[in-house]
mmCIF file of C-alpha atoms in Angstrom:
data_model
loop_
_atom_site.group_PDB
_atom_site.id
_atom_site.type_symbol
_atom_site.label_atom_id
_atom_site.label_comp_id
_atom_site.label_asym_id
_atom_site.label_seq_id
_atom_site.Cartn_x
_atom_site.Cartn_y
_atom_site.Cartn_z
ATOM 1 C CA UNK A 1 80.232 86.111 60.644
ATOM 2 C CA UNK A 2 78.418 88.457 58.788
ATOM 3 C CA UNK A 3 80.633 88.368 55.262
ATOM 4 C CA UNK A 4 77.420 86.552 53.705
ATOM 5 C CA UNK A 5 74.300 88.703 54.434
ATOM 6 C CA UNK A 6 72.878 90.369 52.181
ATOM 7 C CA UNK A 7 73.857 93.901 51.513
ATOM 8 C CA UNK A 8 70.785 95.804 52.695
ATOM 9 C CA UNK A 9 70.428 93.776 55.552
ATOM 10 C CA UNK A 10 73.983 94.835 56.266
ATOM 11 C CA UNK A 11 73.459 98.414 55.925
ATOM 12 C CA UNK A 12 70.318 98.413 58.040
ATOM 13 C CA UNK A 13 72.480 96.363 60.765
ATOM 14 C CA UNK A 14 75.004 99.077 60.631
ATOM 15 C CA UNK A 15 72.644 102.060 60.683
ATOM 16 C CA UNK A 16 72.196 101.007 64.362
ATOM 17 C CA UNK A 17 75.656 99.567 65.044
ATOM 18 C CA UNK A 18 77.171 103.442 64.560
ATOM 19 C CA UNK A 19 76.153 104.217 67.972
ATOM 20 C CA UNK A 20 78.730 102.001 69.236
ATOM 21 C CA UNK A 21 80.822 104.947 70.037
ATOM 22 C CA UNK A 22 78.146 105.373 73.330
ATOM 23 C CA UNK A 23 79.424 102.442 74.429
ATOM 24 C CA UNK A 24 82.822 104.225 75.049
ATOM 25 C CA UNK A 25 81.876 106.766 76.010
ATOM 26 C CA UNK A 26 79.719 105.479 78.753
ATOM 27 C CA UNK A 27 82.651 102.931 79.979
ATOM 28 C CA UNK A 28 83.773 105.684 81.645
ATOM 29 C CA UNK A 29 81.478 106.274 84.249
ATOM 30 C CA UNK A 30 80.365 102.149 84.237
ATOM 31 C CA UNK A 31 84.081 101.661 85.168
ATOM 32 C CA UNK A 32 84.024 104.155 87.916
ATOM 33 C CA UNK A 33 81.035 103.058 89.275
ATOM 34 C CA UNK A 34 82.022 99.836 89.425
ATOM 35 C CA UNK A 35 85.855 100.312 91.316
ATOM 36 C CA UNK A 36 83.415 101.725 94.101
ATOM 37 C CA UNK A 37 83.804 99.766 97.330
ATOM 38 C CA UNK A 38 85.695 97.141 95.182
ATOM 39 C CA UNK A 39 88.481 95.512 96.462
ATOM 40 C CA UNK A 40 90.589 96.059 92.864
ATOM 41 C CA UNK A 41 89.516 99.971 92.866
ATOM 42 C CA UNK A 42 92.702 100.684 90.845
ATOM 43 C CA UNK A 43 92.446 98.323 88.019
ATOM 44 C CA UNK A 44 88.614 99.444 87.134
ATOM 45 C CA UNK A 45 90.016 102.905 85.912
ATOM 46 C CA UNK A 46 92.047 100.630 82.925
ATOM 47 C CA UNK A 47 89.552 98.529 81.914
ATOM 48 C CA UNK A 48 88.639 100.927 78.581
ATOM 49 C CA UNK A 49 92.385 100.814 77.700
ATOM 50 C CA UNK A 50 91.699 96.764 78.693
ATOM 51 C CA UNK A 51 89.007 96.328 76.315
ATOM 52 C CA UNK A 52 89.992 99.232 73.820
ATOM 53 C CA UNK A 53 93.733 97.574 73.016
ATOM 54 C CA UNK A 54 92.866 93.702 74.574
ATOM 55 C CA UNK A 55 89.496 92.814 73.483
ATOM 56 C CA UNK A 56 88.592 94.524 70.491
ATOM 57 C CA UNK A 57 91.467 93.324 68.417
ATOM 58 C CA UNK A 58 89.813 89.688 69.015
ATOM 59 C CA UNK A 59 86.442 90.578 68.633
ATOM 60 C CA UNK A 60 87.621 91.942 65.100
ATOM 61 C CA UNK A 61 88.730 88.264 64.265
ATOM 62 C CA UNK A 62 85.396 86.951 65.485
ATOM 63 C CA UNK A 63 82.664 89.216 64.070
ATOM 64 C CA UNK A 64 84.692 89.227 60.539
ATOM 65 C CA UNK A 65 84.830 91.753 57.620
ATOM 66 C CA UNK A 66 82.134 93.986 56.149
ATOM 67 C CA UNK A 67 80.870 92.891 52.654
ATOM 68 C CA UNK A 68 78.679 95.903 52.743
ATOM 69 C CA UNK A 69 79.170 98.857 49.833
ATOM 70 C CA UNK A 70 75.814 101.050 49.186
ATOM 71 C CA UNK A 71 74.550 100.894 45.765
ATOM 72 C CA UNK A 72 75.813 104.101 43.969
ATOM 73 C CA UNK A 73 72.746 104.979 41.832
ATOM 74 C CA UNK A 74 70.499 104.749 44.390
ATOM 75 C CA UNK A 75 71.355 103.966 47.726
ATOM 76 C CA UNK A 76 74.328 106.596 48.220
ATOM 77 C CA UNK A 77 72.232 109.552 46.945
ATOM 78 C CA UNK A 78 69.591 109.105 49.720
ATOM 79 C CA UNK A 79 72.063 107.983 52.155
ATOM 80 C CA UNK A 80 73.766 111.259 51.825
ATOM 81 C CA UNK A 81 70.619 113.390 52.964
ATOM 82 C CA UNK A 82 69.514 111.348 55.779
ATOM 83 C CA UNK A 83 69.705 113.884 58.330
ATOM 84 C CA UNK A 84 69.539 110.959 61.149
ATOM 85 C CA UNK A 85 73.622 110.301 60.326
ATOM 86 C CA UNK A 86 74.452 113.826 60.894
ATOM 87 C CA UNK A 87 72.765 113.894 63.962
ATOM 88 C CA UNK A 88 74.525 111.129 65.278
ATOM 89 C CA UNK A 89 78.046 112.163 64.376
ATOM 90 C CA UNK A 90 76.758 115.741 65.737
ATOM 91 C CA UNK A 91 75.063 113.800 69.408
ATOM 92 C CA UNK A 92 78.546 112.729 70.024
ATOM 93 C CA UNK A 93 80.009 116.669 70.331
ATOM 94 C CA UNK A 94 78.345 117.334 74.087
ATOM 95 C CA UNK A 95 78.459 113.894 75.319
ATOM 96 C CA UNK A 96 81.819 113.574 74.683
ATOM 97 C CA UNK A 97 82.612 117.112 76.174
ATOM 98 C CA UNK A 98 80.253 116.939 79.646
ATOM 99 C CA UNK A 99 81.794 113.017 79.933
ATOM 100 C CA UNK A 100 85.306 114.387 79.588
ATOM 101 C CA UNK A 101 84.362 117.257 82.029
ATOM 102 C CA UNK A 102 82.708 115.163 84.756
ATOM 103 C CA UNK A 103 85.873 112.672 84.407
ATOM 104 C CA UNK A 104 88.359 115.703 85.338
ATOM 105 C CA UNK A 105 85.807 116.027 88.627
ATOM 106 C CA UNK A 106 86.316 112.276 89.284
ATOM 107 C CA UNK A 107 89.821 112.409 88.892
ATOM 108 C CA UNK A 108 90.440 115.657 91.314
ATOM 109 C CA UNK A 109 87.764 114.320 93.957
ATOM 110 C CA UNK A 110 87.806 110.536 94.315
ATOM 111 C CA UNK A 111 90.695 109.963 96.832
ATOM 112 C CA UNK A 112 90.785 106.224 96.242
ATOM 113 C CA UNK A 113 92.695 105.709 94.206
ATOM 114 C CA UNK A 114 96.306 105.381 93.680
ATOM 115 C CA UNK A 115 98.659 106.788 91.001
ATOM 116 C CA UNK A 116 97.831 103.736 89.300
ATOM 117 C CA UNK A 117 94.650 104.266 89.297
ATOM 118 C CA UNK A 118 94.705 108.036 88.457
ATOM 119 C CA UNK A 119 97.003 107.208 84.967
ATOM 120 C CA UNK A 120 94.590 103.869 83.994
ATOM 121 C CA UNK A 121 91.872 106.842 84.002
ATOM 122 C CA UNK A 122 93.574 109.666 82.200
ATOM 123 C CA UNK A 123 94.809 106.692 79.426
ATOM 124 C CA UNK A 124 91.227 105.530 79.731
ATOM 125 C CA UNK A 125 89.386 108.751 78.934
ATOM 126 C CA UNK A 126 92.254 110.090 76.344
ATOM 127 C CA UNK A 127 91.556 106.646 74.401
ATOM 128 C CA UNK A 128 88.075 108.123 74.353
ATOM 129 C CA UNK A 129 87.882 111.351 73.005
ATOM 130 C CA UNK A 130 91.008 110.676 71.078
ATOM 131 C CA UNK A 131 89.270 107.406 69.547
ATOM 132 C CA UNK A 132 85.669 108.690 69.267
ATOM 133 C CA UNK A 133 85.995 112.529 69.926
ATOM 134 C CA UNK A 134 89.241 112.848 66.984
ATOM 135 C CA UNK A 135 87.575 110.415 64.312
ATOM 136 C CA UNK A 136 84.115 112.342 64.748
ATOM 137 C CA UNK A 137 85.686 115.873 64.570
ATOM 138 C CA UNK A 138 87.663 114.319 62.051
ATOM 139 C CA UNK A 139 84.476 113.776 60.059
ATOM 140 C CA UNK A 140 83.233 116.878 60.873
ATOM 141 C CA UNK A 141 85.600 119.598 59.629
ATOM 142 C CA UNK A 142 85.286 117.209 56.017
ATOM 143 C CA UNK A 143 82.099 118.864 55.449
ATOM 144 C CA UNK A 144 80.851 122.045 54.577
ATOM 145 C CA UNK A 145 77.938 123.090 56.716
ATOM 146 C CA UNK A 146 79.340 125.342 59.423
ATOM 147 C CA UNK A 147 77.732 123.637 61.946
ATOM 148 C CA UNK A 148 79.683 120.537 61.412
ATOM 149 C CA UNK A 149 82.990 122.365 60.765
ATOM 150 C CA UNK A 150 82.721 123.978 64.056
ATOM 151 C CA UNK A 151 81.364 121.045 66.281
ATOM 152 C CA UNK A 152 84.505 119.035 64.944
ATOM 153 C CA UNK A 153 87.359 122.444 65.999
ATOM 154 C CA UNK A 154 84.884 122.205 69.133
ATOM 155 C CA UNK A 155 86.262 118.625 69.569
ATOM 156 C CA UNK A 156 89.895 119.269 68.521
ATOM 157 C CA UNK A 157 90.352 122.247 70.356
ATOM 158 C CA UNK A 158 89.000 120.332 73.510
ATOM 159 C CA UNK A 159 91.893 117.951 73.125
ATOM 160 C CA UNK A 160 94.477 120.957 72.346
ATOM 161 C CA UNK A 161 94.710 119.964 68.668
ATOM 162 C CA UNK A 162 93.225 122.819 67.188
ATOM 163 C CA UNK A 163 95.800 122.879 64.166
ATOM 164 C CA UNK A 164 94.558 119.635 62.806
ATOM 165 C CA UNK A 165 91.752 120.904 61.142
ATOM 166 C CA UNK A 166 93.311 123.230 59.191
ATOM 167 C CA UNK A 167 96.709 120.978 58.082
ATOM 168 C CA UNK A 168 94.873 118.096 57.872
ATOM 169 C CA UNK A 169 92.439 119.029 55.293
ATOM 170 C CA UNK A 170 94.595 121.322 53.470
ATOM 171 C CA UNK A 171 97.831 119.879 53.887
ATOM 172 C CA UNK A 172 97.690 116.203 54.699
ATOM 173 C CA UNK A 173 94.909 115.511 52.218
ATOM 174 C CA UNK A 174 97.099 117.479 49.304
ATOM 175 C CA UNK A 175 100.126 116.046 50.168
ATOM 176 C CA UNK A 176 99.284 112.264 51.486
ATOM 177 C CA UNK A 177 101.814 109.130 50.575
ATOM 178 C CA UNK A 178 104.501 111.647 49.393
ATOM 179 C CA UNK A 179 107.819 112.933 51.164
ATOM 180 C CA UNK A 180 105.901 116.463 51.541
ATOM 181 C CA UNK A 181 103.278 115.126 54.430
ATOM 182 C CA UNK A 182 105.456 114.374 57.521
ATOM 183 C CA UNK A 183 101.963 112.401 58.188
ATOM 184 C CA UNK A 184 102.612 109.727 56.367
ATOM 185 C CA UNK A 185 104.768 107.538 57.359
ATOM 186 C CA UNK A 186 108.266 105.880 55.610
ATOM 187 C CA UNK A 187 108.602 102.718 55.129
ATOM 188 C CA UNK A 188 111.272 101.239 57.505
ATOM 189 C CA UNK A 189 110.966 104.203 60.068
ATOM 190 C CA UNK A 190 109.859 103.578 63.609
ATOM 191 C CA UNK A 191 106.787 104.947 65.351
ATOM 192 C CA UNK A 192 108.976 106.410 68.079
ATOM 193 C CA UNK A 193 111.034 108.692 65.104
ATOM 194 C CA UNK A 194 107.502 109.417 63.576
ATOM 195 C CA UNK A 195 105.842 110.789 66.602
ATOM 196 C CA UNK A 196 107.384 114.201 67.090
ATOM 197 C CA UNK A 197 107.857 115.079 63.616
ATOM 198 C CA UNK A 198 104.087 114.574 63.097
ATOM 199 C CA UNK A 199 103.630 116.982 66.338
ATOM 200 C CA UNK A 200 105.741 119.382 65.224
ATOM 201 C CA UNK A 201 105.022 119.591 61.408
ATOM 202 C CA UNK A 202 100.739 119.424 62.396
ATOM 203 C CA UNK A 203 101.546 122.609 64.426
ATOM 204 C CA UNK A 204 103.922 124.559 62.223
ATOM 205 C CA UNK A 205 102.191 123.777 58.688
ATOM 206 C CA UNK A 206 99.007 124.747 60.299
ATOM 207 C CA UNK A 207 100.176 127.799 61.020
ATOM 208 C CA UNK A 208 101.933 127.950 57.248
ATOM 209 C CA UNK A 209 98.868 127.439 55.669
ATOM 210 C CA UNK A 210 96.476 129.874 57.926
ATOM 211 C CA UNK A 211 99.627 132.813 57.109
ATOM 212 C CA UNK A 212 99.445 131.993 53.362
ATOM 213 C CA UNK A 213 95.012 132.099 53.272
ATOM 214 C CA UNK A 214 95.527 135.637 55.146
ATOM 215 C CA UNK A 215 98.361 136.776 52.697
ATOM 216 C CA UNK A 216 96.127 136.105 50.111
ATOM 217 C CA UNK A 217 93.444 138.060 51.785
ATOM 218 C CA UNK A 218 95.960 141.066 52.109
ATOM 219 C CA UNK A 219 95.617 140.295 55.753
ATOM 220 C CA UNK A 220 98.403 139.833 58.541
ATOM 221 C CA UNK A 221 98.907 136.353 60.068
ATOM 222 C CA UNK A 222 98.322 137.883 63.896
ATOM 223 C CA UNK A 223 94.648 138.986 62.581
ATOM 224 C CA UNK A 224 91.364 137.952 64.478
ATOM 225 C CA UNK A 225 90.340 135.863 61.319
ATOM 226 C CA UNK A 226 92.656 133.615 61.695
ATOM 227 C CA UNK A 227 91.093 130.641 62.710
ATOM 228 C CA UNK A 228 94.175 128.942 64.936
ATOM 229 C CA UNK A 229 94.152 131.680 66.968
ATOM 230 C CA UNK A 230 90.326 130.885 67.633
ATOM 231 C CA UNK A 231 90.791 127.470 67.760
ATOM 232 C CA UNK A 232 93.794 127.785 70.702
ATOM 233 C CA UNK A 233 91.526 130.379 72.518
ATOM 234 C CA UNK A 234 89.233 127.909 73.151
ATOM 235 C CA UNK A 235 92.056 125.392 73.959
ATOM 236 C CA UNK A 236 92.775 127.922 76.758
ATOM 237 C CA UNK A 237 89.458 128.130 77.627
ATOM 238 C CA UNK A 238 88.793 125.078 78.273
ATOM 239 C CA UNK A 239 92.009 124.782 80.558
ATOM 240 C CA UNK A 240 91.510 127.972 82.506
ATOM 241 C CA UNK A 241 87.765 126.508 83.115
ATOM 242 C CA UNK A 242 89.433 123.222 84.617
ATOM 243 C CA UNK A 243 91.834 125.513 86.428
ATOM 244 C CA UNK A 244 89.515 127.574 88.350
ATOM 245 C CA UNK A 245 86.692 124.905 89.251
ATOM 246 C CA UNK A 246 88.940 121.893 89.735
ATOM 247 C CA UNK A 247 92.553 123.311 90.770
ATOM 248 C CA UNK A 248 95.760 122.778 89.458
ATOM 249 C CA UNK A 249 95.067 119.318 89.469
ATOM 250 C CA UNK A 250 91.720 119.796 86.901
ATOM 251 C CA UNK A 251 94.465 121.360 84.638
ATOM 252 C CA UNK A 252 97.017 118.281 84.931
ATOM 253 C CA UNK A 253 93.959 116.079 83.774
ATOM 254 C CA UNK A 254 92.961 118.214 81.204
ATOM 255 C CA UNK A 255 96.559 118.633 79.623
ATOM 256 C CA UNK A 256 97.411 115.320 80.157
ATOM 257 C CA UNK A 257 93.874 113.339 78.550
ATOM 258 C CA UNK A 258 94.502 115.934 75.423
ATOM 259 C CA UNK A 259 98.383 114.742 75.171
ATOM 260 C CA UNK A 260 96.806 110.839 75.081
ATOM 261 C CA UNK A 261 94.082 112.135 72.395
ATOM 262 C CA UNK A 262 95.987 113.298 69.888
ATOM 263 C CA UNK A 263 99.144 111.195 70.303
ATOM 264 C CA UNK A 264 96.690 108.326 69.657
ATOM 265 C CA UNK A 265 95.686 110.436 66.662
ATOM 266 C CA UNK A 266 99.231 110.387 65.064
ATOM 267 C CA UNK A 267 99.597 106.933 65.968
ATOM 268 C CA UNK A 268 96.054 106.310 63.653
ATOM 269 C CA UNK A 269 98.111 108.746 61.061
ATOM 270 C CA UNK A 270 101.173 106.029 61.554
ATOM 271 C CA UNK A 271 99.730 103.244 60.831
ATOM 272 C CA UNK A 272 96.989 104.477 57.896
ATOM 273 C CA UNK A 273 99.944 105.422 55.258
ATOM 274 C CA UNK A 274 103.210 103.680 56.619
ATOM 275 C CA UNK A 275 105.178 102.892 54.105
ATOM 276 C CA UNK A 276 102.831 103.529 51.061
ATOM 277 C CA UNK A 277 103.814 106.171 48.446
ATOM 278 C CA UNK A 278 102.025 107.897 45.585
ATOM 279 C CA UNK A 279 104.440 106.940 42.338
ATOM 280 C CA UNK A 280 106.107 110.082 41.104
ATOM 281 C CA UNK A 281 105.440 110.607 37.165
ATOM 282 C CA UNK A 282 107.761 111.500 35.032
ATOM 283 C CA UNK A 283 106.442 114.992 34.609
ATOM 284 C CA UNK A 284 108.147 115.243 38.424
ATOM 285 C CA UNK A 285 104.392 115.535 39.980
ATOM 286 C CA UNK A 286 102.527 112.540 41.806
ATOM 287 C CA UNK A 287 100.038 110.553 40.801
ATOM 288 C CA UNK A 288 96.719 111.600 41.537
ATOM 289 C CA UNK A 289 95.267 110.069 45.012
ATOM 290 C CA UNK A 290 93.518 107.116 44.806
ATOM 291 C CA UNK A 291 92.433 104.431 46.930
ATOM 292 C CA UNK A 292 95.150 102.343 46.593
ATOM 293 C CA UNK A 293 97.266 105.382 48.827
ATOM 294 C CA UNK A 294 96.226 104.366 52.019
ATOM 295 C CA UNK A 295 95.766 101.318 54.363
ATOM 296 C CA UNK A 296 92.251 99.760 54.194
ATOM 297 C CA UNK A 297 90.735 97.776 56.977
ATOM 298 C CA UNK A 298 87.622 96.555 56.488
ATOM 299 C CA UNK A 299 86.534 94.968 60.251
ATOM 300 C CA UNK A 300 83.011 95.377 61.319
ATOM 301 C CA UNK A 301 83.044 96.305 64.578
ATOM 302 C CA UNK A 302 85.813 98.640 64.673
ATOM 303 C CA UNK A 303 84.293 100.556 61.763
ATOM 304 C CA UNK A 304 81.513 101.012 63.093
ATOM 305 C CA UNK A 305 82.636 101.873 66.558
ATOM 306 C CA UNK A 306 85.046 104.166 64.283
ATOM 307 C CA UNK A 307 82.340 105.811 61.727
ATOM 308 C CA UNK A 308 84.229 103.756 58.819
ATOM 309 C CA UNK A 309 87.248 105.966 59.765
ATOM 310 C CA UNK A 310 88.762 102.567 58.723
ATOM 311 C CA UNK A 311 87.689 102.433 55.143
ATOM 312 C CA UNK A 312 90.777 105.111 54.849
ATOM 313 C CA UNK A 313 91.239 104.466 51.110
ATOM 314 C CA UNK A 314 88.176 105.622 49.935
ATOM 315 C CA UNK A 315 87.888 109.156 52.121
ATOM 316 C CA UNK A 316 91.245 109.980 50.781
ATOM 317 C CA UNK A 317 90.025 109.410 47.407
ATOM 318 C CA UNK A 318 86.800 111.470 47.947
ATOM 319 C CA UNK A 319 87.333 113.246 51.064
ATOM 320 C CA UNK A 320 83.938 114.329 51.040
ATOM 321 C CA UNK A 321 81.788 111.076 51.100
ATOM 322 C CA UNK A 322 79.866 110.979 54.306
ATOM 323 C CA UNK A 323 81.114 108.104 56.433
ATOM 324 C CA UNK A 324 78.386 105.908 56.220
ATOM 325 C CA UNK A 325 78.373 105.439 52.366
ATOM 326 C CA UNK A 326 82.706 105.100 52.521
ATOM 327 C CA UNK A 327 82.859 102.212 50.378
ATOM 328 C CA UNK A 328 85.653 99.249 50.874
ATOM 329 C CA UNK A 329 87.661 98.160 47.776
ATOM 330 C CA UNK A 330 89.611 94.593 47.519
ATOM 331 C CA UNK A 331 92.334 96.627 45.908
ATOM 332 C CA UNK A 332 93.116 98.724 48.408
ATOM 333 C CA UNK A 333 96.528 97.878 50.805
ATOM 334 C CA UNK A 334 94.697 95.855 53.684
ATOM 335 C CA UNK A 335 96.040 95.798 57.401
ATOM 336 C CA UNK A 336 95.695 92.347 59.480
ATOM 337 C CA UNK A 337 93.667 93.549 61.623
ATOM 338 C CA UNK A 338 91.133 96.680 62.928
ATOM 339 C CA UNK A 339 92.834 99.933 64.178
ATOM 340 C CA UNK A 340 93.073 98.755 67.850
ATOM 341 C CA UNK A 341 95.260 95.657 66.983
ATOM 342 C CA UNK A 342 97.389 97.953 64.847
ATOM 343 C CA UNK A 343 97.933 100.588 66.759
ATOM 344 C CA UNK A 344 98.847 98.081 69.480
ATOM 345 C CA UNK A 345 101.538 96.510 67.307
ATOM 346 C CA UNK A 346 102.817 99.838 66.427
ATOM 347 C CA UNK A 347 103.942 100.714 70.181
ATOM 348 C CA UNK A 348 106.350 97.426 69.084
ATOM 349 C CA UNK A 349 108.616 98.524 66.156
ATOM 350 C CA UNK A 350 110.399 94.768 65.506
ATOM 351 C CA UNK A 351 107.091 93.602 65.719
ATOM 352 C CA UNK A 352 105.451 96.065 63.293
ATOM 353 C CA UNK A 353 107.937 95.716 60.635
ATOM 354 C CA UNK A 354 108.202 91.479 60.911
ATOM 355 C CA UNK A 355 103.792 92.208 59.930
ATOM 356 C CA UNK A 356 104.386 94.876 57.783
ATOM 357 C CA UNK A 357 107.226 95.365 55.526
ATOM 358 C CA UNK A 358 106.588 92.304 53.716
ATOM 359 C CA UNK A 359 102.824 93.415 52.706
ATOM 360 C CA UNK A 360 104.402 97.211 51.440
ATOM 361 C CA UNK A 361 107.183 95.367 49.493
ATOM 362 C CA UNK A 362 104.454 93.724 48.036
ATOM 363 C CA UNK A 363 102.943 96.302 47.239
ATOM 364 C CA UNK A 364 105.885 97.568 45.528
ATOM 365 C CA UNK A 365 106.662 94.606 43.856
ATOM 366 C CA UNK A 366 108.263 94.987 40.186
ATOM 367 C CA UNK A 367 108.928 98.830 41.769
ATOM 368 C CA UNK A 368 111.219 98.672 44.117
ATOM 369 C CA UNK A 369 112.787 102.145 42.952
ATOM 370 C CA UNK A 370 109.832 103.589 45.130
ATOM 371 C CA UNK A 371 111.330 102.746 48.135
ATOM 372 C CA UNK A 372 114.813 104.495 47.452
ATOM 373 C CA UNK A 373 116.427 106.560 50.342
ATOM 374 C CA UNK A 374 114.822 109.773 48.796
ATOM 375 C CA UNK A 375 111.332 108.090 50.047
ATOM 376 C CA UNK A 376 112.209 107.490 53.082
ATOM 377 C CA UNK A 377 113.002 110.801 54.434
ATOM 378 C CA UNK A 378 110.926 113.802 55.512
ATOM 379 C CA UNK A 379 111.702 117.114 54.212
#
């Protein structure tokens, strides 16, 4: 639909299409509001997951691709100091918190609802501030300003995930599309064998990495600078604030929204790298990260609901770039489909490898070696 507009016309379009992520973010009170004094109360607390998982994916398929990369010499440069992008990325930090808060209220004081209702609104509001809150903290703790790096542990630790910014950026990002980074994930293995490695090795490595910063700081691991134990103290914060004002219940919501967030999150991790390996040399190191190390999908509308979050293969290649001037390459691994209809294929494993092995054995073609059993296995 849009594949032939011109490029500025494109980037002006999506300067104002990145505050999508309100629309999300609002759903959740529109659908509340709306299961009032309806006669389907309990389906109105799915209908984010509905539209999220359902409609999106098609939408993708209608709106079409992005054609849009900046102009390097001169549109990236002032792109980059635009202060307006950082304050949107930054406007989504307390909306995101005070809608998360007022949905634990709804969900310990409207009595209309069923148990069906109750889990179509924790799934609804994890999808939320695991879709929006995760990929904007996620482009938060990128940067260097200690604003942004805090606003985006502010988000993680508000979903319990504290540890990702710390593994993520100096463990995934070292280690990505090799047997070291139990974040990427092998070809032929399942989401369901994925999932709690990828828990366990975000918390543990996290905790690795802070021990060996102190250690080099002649410090102990149990010290007051390290920054997990920060991060997790506001974790508990945050669920001995919904303990005392909403109840026991506040804290079930809390937990359980947070366990929906970041599971979505390492379901995002599943399907950005599955399968897709960074060639070993014959020195015995990897190849140098590039964007061909990471699945690229280059929708419209979920990047820019997304901050480009989709346009994977270049932020792994220059982790740094802002989001909006992440460019798309026709080189790069491409998925089907946007990160909804992926993730939704995912949850089905025969299904997922019928779409997918075929496009990484392409991409191995004439190298099938890199898909030997010593790929396929986490360390």
């Amino acid at each position: 639909m849009f594949e032939r507009l011109p490029s500025n016309w494109m980037l002006a379009i999506k300067s104002i299409g990145y505050w999508f992520w309100l629309i999300s973010v609002l759903g959740i009170p529109m659908s509340y509001y709306a299961s009032l004094h309806s006669q389907y109360s309990n389906a109105w607390p799915w209908v984010v997951v509905v539209v999220v998982f359902g409609v999106i994916p098609v939408l993708d398929f209608i709106v079409g691709r992005d054609p849009a990369n900046p102009d390097e010499a001169v549109q990236v440069p002032r792109m980059e100091q635009q202060g307006y992008y950082r304050l949107l990325s930054l406007a989504a930090v307390p909306a995101l918190i005070g809608m998360m808060a007022w949905a634990g209220w709804v969900f310990v004081s409207h009595d209309a609802w069923s148990w069906i209702g109750q889990l179509g609104w924790v799934l609804s509001v994890g999808t939320v501030t695991g879709s929006i809150g995760i990929t904007v903290a996620h482009e938060l703790i990128h940067k260097d300003p200690s604003l942004e790096q805090n606003a985006g542990g502010l988000l993680l630790a508000a979903v319990c995930y504290g540890g990702f910014k710390i593994e993520h950026v100096r463990g995934h990002h070292v280690h990505v599309s090799t047997p070291e980074d139990a974040s990427s994930a092998r070809y032929g293995q399942s989401l369901y064998a994925f999932l709690p490695q990828a828990y366990k090795h975000n918390f543990l490595n996290a905790w690795k990495l802070e021990a060996e910063r102190l250690k080099r700081k002649h410090l102990p691991t149990l010290h007051w600078r390290n920054e997990l134990i920060g991060w997790y103290a506001v974790s508990a914060l945050f669920l001995i604030a919904f303990s005392l004002t909403l109840g026991w219940l506040g804290a079930l919501f809390f937990l359980a929204q947070s366990a929906v967030a970041f599971t979505l999150l390492e379901i995002v991790n599943y399907v950005e790298h599955y399968g897709l390996h960074r060639r070993k040399l014959e020195n015995g190191r990897y190849e140098r990260t590039n964007p061909t190390h990471s699945w690229n999908s280059n929708y419209l509308l979920t990047n820019l609901f997304l901050f480009h979050l989709q346009r994977h293969s270049d932020h792994h290649a220059h982790a740094k770039r802002r989001y909006q001037v992440l460019r798309h390459f026709d080189d790069s691994p491409q998925l089907p489909n946007g990160y909804a209809g992926m993730v939704l294929l995912a949850l089905f494993p025969p299904l997922w490898r019928a779409v997918m092995d075929p496009r990484v054995r392409a991409y191995y073609a004439g190298e099938e070696h890199q898909l030997s059993d010593s790929q396929l296995t986490h360390p």
